[in-house]
One Martini backbone bead per residue (centre of mass of N, CA, C, O) as a GRO file, in nm:
protein
   36
    1MET     BB    1  -0.845  -0.995   0.960
    2ILE     BB    2  -0.517  -1.082   1.017
    3ASN     BB    3  -0.331  -1.144   1.312
    4TYR     BB    4   0.006  -1.076   1.418
    5ASP     BB    5   0.290  -1.090   1.621
    6VAL     BB    6   0.481  -1.187   1.375
    7ILE     BB    7   0.691  -1.045   1.110
    8VAL     BB    8   0.880  -1.189   0.850
    9VAL     BB    9   1.138  -1.059   0.637
   10GLY     BB   10   1.267  -1.316   0.503
   11ALA     BB   11   1.389  -1.662   0.404
   12GLY     BB   12   1.637  -1.699   0.528
   13HIS     BB   13   1.814  -1.816   0.775
   14ALA     BB   14   1.734  -1.597   0.986
   15GLY     BB   15   1.428  -1.587   0.926
   16CYS     BB   16   1.364  -1.883   0.991
   17GLU     BB   17   1.469  -1.877   1.282
   18ALA     BB   18   1.282  -1.652   1.383
   19ALA     BB   19   1.012  -1.788   1.314
   20LEU     BB   20   1.055  -2.046   1.477
   21ALA     BB   21   1.096  -1.917   1.755
   22SER     BB   22   0.821  -1.769   1.772
   23ALA     BB   23   0.642  -2.020   1.731
   24ARG     BB   24   0.752  -2.178   1.982
   25MET     BB   25   0.638  -1.933   2.176
   26GLY     BB   26   0.327  -1.892   2.051
   27MET     BB   27   0.335  -1.717   1.806
   28LYS     BB   28   0.192  -1.548   1.553
   29THR     BB   29   0.332  -1.634   1.230
   30ALA     BB   30   0.493  -1.459   0.959
   31ILE     BB   31   0.629  -1.518   0.620
   32PHE     BB   32   0.824  -1.322   0.388
   33THR     BB   33   0.899  -1.351   0.028
   34LEU     BB   34   1.003  -1.357  -0.298
   35ASN     BB   35   1.165  -1.639  -0.265
   36LEU     BB   36   1.238  -2.014  -0.233
   0.00000   0.00000   0.00000
């Protein structure tokens, strides 16, 4: 099983910014969306 520090649901503008910010802080980040 893979463990993540942050899981972002939704890859809209805010979701992408949140995922990028957490990844830049060194957190293991996953992002999920219905479609891109």
